Short mmCIF file of C-alpha atoms and ligand atoms in Angstrom, two decimals:
data_model
loop_
_atom_site.label_atom_id
_atom_site.label_comp_id
_atom_site.label_asym_id
_atom_site.label_seq_id
_atom_site.Cartn_x
_atom_site.Cartn_y
_atom_site.Cartn_z
CA MET A 1 40.36 23.24 -35.22
CA LYS A 2 42.57 26.21 -35.43
CA ARG A 3 44.08 27.13 -38.45
CA ARG A 4 47.54 25.86 -38.80
CA ILE A 5 50.10 27.48 -40.82
CA VAL A 6 53.31 26.11 -41.99
CA SER A 7 55.94 28.69 -42.65
CA PRO A 8 56.69 28.54 -46.53
CA CYS A 9 60.45 29.14 -45.48
CA ARG A 10 60.45 25.55 -43.94
CA GLU A 11 59.34 24.08 -47.27
CA ARG A 12 62.26 25.62 -49.21
CA GLU A 13 64.57 23.27 -50.67
CA ASP A 14 67.40 25.42 -48.98
CA ARG A 15 65.57 25.05 -45.73
CA LEU A 16 68.69 25.89 -43.74
CA PRO A 17 69.87 29.35 -44.71
CA PRO A 18 73.70 29.75 -45.69
CA GLY A 19 76.13 29.83 -42.87
CA GLN A 20 73.51 28.37 -40.38
CA ARG A 21 73.74 25.27 -38.41
CA TRP A 22 70.88 23.56 -36.55
CA ILE A 23 70.80 23.50 -32.65
CA SER A 24 68.22 21.65 -30.57
CA SER A 25 66.47 24.48 -28.71
CA LEU A 26 66.31 28.23 -28.53
CA ILE A 27 68.98 30.33 -26.83
CA PRO A 28 67.52 33.38 -25.02
CA TYR A 29 69.25 36.83 -26.06
CA ASP A 30 68.50 39.99 -24.47
CA ILE A 31 69.87 43.48 -24.36
CA VAL A 32 69.01 43.59 -20.59
CA ASP A 33 70.58 41.55 -17.79
CA GLU A 34 67.18 41.46 -15.96
CA VAL A 35 64.02 41.35 -17.78
CA PRO A 36 61.56 43.58 -15.69
CA ASP A 37 58.14 42.27 -14.76
CA TRP A 38 55.22 43.91 -16.40
CA ASP A 39 51.76 45.18 -14.82
CA MET A 40 49.52 43.37 -17.21
CA SER A 41 46.45 45.45 -16.01
CA SER A 42 47.77 48.41 -17.80
CA TYR A 43 49.57 46.46 -20.69
CA ARG A 44 48.22 47.61 -24.04
CA LEU A 45 49.16 46.64 -27.55
CA LYS A 46 49.23 49.88 -29.55
CA VAL A 47 49.32 50.53 -33.27
CA TRP A 48 49.84 54.24 -34.55
CA GLY A 49 51.53 56.41 -37.04
CA LEU A 50 50.47 56.17 -40.70
CA VAL A 51 47.16 54.32 -40.03
CA GLU A 52 43.66 55.35 -40.49
CA GLU A 53 42.57 54.05 -36.94
CA PRO A 54 45.19 53.59 -34.21
CA ILE A 55 44.26 50.93 -31.94
CA GLU A 56 44.99 49.96 -28.42
CA LEU A 57 44.32 46.29 -26.97
CA SER A 58 44.38 44.69 -23.63
CA TYR A 59 45.91 41.29 -23.30
CA GLU A 60 42.34 39.84 -23.04
CA ASP A 61 41.36 41.80 -26.19
CA ILE A 62 44.35 40.10 -27.97
CA LEU A 63 43.32 36.54 -26.59
CA ARG A 64 39.80 37.12 -28.08
CA LEU A 65 40.89 37.66 -31.74
CA PRO A 66 41.06 34.90 -34.09
CA SER A 67 44.35 33.16 -33.74
CA VAL A 68 46.45 30.59 -35.65
CA GLU A 69 49.04 27.99 -35.19
CA LEU A 70 52.38 28.55 -36.76
CA LEU A 71 55.01 25.74 -37.43
CA ALA A 72 58.20 27.75 -38.42
CA ASP A 73 62.19 27.56 -38.15
CA PHE A 74 64.10 30.44 -36.23
CA HIS A 75 67.29 31.69 -37.66
CA CYS A 76 69.70 33.75 -35.46
CA VAL A 77 72.20 35.97 -37.00
CA THR A 78 75.01 34.34 -34.73
CA ARG A 79 74.57 31.28 -36.97
CA TRP A 80 72.42 28.85 -34.93
CA SER A 81 68.89 27.87 -36.37
CA VAL A 82 66.25 25.92 -34.43
CA LYS A 83 63.68 23.58 -36.48
CA ASP A 84 59.91 23.32 -36.14
CA LEU A 85 58.94 25.74 -33.41
CA LEU A 86 55.14 25.69 -32.76
CA TRP A 87 53.93 29.26 -31.93
CA GLU A 88 50.21 30.26 -31.53
CA GLY A 89 48.92 34.01 -31.86
CA VAL A 90 47.47 36.57 -33.84
CA PRO A 91 48.38 37.39 -37.57
CA THR A 92 49.99 40.74 -37.84
CA ALA A 93 48.11 41.21 -40.97
CA LEU A 94 44.71 41.10 -39.18
CA ILE A 95 46.17 43.45 -36.34
CA LEU A 96 47.28 46.10 -39.28
CA SER A 97 43.84 45.56 -41.05
CA MET A 98 42.32 46.62 -37.85
CA ALA A 99 44.28 49.71 -37.87
CA LYS A 100 43.86 50.22 -41.65
CA LEU A 101 47.22 51.02 -43.08
CA LYS A 102 47.57 54.13 -45.07
CA PRO A 103 49.33 53.62 -48.49
CA GLU A 104 52.39 55.75 -47.54
CA GLY A 105 52.89 53.40 -44.39
CA ARG A 106 55.78 51.43 -45.79
CA TYR A 107 57.95 50.56 -42.70
CA ALA A 108 57.46 49.42 -39.02
CA LEU A 109 59.24 50.20 -35.83
CA ILE A 110 58.46 47.66 -33.50
CA HIS A 111 58.62 48.92 -29.63
CA CYS A 112 59.26 46.51 -26.69
CA LEU A 113 58.69 46.93 -23.07
CA GLU A 114 62.41 46.77 -21.89
CA GLY A 115 63.39 49.38 -24.59
CA TYR A 116 64.30 47.31 -27.47
CA THR A 117 63.41 48.47 -31.08
CA THR A 118 63.69 47.08 -34.34
CA ASN A 119 62.43 48.08 -37.94
CA VAL A 120 60.70 45.83 -40.67
CA PRO A 121 59.27 46.76 -43.89
CA VAL A 122 55.44 46.52 -43.51
CA GLU A 123 55.34 43.60 -46.51
CA TYR A 124 56.95 41.43 -43.96
CA LEU A 125 54.23 42.18 -41.31
CA LEU A 126 51.51 41.14 -44.05
CA MET A 127 53.00 37.74 -44.73
CA GLU A 128 50.67 34.95 -43.75
CA ASP A 129 53.26 33.27 -41.45
CA SER A 130 54.04 36.48 -39.49
CA ILE A 131 52.33 36.55 -36.18
CA LEU A 132 52.13 38.02 -32.51
CA ALA A 133 52.72 34.91 -30.62
CA TYR A 134 51.35 34.64 -27.04
CA LYS A 135 52.00 30.59 -26.89
CA LEU A 136 54.99 28.53 -27.65
CA GLY A 137 54.92 24.62 -27.87
CA GLY A 138 51.20 24.68 -26.81
CA LYS A 139 52.10 26.69 -23.35
CA PRO A 140 51.86 30.20 -22.48
CA LEU A 141 54.82 32.22 -23.72
CA PRO A 142 57.60 31.84 -21.02
CA LYS A 143 58.77 35.18 -20.02
CA ARG A 144 62.46 34.67 -21.21
CA HIS A 145 60.78 33.99 -24.74
CA GLY A 146 58.73 37.22 -24.85
CA PHE A 147 55.95 37.44 -22.61
CA PRO A 148 53.37 38.77 -23.00
CA LEU A 149 53.57 38.86 -26.80
CA ARG A 150 56.37 38.54 -29.18
CA LEU A 151 56.58 39.08 -32.92
CA VAL A 152 57.61 35.98 -35.06
CA ILE A 153 58.73 36.80 -38.86
CA PRO A 154 60.08 33.17 -39.92
CA SER A 155 61.60 35.16 -43.12
CA LEU A 156 63.80 37.34 -41.26
CA TYR A 157 66.67 36.72 -38.96
CA ALA A 158 65.47 36.32 -35.32
CA TRP A 159 66.55 39.74 -34.02
CA LYS A 160 63.39 41.17 -35.93
CA SER A 161 61.27 38.73 -33.86
CA ALA A 162 60.84 41.13 -31.08
CA LYS A 163 60.00 40.02 -27.65
CA TYR A 164 57.82 41.79 -24.88
CA VAL A 165 56.11 43.84 -27.76
CA TRP A 166 53.87 46.68 -26.84
CA GLY A 167 53.87 49.01 -29.96
CA ILE A 168 53.79 48.85 -33.67
CA GLU A 169 54.64 52.23 -35.07
CA ILE A 170 53.81 52.86 -38.84
CA LEU A 171 56.26 55.03 -40.81
CA GLN A 172 56.98 56.47 -44.31
CA GLU A 173 60.64 56.03 -43.81
CA ASP A 174 62.84 53.01 -42.81
CA THR A 175 64.17 53.92 -39.22
CA PRO A 176 66.86 51.73 -37.51
CA GLY A 177 66.18 49.98 -34.22
CA PHE A 178 68.33 48.79 -31.61
CA TRP A 179 70.50 46.52 -33.65
CA GLU A 180 70.25 48.16 -36.57
CA GLN A 181 71.73 51.41 -35.16
CA ARG A 182 74.69 49.14 -34.50
CA GLY A 183 75.24 47.85 -37.90
CA TYR A 184 72.62 45.19 -38.18
CA HIS A 185 71.14 44.86 -41.61
CA MET A 186 68.00 47.16 -42.32
CA ARG A 187 66.02 44.03 -43.66
CA GLY A 188 67.85 40.91 -42.49
CA ASP A 189 66.82 38.14 -45.10
CA PRO A 190 68.80 34.84 -43.85
CA TRP A 191 68.75 33.45 -47.26
CA LYS A 192 70.51 36.45 -48.81
CA GLU A 193 72.82 36.50 -45.59
CA GLU A 194 71.86 40.06 -44.71
CA ARG A 195 73.56 40.03 -41.42
CA TYR A 196 75.38 43.33 -41.10
CA TRP A 197 76.10 46.45 -43.30
N1 LIG B 1 62.69 42.64 -26.98
C1 LIG B 1 63.68 42.15 -27.51
N2 LIG B 1 63.44 41.08 -28.56
C2 LIG B 1 64.52 40.48 -28.91
C3 LIG B 1 65.74 40.52 -28.37
C4 LIG B 1 66.25 41.40 -27.40
O1 LIG B 1 66.86 41.58 -26.94
N3 LIG B 1 64.83 42.14 -27.02
N4 LIG B 1 66.85 39.68 -28.86
C5 LIG B 1 66.50 39.25 -30.26
C6 LIG B 1 67.40 38.37 -30.82
S1 LIG B 1 69.07 38.80 -30.99
C7 LIG B 1 67.42 36.90 -30.81
S2 LIG B 1 68.39 35.80 -31.41
C8 LIG B 1 66.00 36.43 -30.25
C9 LIG B 1 66.20 35.33 -29.40
O2 LIG B 1 64.87 34.79 -29.06
P1 LIG B 1 64.72 34.14 -27.80
O3 LIG B 1 65.53 34.67 -26.58
O4 LIG B 1 63.25 33.53 -27.56
O5 LIG B 1 65.50 32.62 -27.89
O6 LIG B 1 65.02 37.46 -29.93
C10 LIG B 1 65.37 38.71 -30.35
N5 LIG B 1 64.18 39.45 -29.99
MO1 LIG B 2 69.94 36.87 -32.60
#
């Protein structure tokens, strides 16, 4: 049996963060109108920056890594939340341990295939319920929800759960991504309503 992780956020007494309401299913949000198709033969997940051993993994390499199932809620800053999504993928902590984080590497900038970026403190990538997902609801991740690989960080607003991920850049300084440059919060904790500046 695959290891199943239940996000601790889902077990909180205040499971629904302040100012949110439950809706029944995900609404796709994208910064581009047309999400391009990717050439999967040349796709690589890269981790670089403040790590001892930069890594490059093909999609096949990723599918061979130990994976987990993750049951988690999803909270968009536009005030909708979705309960109990079942993801499957590789813990981001595993990927970072393969790359051997340097102690001064405290922030990550996540790079996506269509040009989106978002920044997260490394401690959030080390949480047991943060994964790079390639399945949703037991099926291969649909393109509109982030194929080939998407980050899922249940303890932050959904704009940090980047779709179409190809890169994790480890940095010393917190460096704003796409929405963070446009006024979204540098951290984005839904229970603290860290929506905008
Ligand atoms: N690459 C990429 N990831 C992204 C976005 C985006 O525009 N590009 N939008 C974010 C936002 S604002 C939200 S609410 C969620 C939506 O996830 P969904 O499209 O799977 O519903 O994806 C996040 N990840
Ligand atoms: Mo969002």
